[in-house]
Tab-separated table of C-alpha atoms in Angstrom:
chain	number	residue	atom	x	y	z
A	462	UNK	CA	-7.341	-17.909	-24.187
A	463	UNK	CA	-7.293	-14.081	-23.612
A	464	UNK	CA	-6.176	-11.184	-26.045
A	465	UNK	CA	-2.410	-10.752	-26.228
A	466	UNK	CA	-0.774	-7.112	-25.046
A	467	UNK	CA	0.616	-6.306	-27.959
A	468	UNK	CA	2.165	-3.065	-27.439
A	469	UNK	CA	3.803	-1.420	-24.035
A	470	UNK	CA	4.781	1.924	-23.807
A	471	UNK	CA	6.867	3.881	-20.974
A	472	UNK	CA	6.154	7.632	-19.841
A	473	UNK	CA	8.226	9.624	-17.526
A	474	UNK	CA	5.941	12.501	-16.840
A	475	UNK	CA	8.266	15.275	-14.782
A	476	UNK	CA	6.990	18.232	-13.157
A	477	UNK	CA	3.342	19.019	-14.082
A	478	UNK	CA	3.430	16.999	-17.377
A	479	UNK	CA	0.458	15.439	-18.299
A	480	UNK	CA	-0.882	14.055	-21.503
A	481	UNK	CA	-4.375	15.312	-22.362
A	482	UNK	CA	-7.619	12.766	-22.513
A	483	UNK	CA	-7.735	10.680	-25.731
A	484	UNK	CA	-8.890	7.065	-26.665
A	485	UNK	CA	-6.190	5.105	-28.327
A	486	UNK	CA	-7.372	3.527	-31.567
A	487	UNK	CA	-8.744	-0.137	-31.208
A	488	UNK	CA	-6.820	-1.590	-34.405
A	489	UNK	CA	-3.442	-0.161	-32.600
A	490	UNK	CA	-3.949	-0.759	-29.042
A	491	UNK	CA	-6.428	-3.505	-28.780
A	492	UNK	CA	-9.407	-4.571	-26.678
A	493	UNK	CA	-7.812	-3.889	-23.255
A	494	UNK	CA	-5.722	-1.182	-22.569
A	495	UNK	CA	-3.728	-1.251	-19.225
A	496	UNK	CA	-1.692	1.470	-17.164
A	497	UNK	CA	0.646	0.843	-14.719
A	498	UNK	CA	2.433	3.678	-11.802
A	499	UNK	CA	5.498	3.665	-10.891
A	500	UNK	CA	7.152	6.300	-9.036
A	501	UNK	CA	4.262	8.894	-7.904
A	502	UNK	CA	0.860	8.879	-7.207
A	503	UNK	CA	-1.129	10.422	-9.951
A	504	UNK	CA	-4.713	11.272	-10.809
A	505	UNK	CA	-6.262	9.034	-13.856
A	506	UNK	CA	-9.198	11.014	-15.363
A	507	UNK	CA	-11.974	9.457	-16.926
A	508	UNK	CA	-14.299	11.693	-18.949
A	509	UNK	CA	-17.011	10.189	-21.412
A	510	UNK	CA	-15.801	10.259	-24.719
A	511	UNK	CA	-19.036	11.889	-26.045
A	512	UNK	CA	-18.182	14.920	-23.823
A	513	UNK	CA	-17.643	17.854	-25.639
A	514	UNK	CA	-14.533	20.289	-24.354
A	515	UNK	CA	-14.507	23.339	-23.045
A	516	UNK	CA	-12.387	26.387	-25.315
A	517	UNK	CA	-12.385	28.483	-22.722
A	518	UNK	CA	-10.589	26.319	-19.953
A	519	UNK	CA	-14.248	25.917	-17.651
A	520	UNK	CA	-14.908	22.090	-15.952
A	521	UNK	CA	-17.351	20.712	-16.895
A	522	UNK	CA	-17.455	18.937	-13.893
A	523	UNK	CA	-18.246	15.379	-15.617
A	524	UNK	CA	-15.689	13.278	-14.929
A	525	UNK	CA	-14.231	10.305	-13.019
A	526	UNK	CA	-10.970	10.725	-10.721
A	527	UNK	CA	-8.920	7.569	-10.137
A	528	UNK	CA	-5.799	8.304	-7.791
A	529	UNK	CA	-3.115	5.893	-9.171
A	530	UNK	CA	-0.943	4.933	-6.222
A	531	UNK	CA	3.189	3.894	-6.882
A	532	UNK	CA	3.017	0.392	-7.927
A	533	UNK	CA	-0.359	0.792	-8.733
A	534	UNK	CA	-2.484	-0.961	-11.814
A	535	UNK	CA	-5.344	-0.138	-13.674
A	536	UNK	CA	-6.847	-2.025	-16.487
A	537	UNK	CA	-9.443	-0.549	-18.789
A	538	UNK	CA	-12.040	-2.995	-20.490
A	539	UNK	CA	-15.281	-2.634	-22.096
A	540	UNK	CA	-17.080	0.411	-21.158
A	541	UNK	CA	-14.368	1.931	-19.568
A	542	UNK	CA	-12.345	1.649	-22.641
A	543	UNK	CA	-14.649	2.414	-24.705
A	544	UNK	CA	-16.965	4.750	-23.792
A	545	UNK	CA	-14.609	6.890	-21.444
A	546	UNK	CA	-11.633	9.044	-22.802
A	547	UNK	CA	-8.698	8.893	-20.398
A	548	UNK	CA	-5.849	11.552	-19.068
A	549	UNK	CA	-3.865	12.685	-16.612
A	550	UNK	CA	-3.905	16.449	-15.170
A	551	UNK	CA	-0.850	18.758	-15.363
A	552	UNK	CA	-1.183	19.302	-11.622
A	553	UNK	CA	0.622	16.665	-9.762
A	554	UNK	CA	-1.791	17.504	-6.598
A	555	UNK	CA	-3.675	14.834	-5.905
């Protein structure tokens, strides 16, 4: 038998919201971590988690872009989970 979900969560992100890259905690969110798109497409970035940031706003050009479609899912496991913080961009141009 698989892990349980064992928490869901629903974001409305309006105009060029976005909610900056992070790795939820294990104990909170589990193994598996799963995101699911509604009502726009938007662009899922995946940057290691061992990546330092930039203070002056420059890319570092070392990350992964995954365009989430409408009625889209994308389920993040092992490495991807792990080893890869996750985000979406303020810009809704994708």
């Amino acid at each position: 038998r698989g892990a349980a979900l064992n928490q869901v969560a629903a974001n409305e992100y309006l105009g060029h919201a976005g909610i900056s890259s992070h790795v939820e905690d294990v104990a909170c969110f589990g193994a598996d971590l799963a995101t699911l798109s509604l009502l726009e497409p938007v662009e899922f970035l995946l940057t290691p988690a061992n990546q330092s940031t930039s203070t002056n706003g420059t890319d570092h050009g070392n990350w992964v872009k995954v365009l989430l479609e409408p009625r889209s899912l994308l389920v993040l496991q092992g490495e991807s989970r792990y080893a890869f913080m996750h985000g979406i961009r303020r810009t809704k141009s994708v």
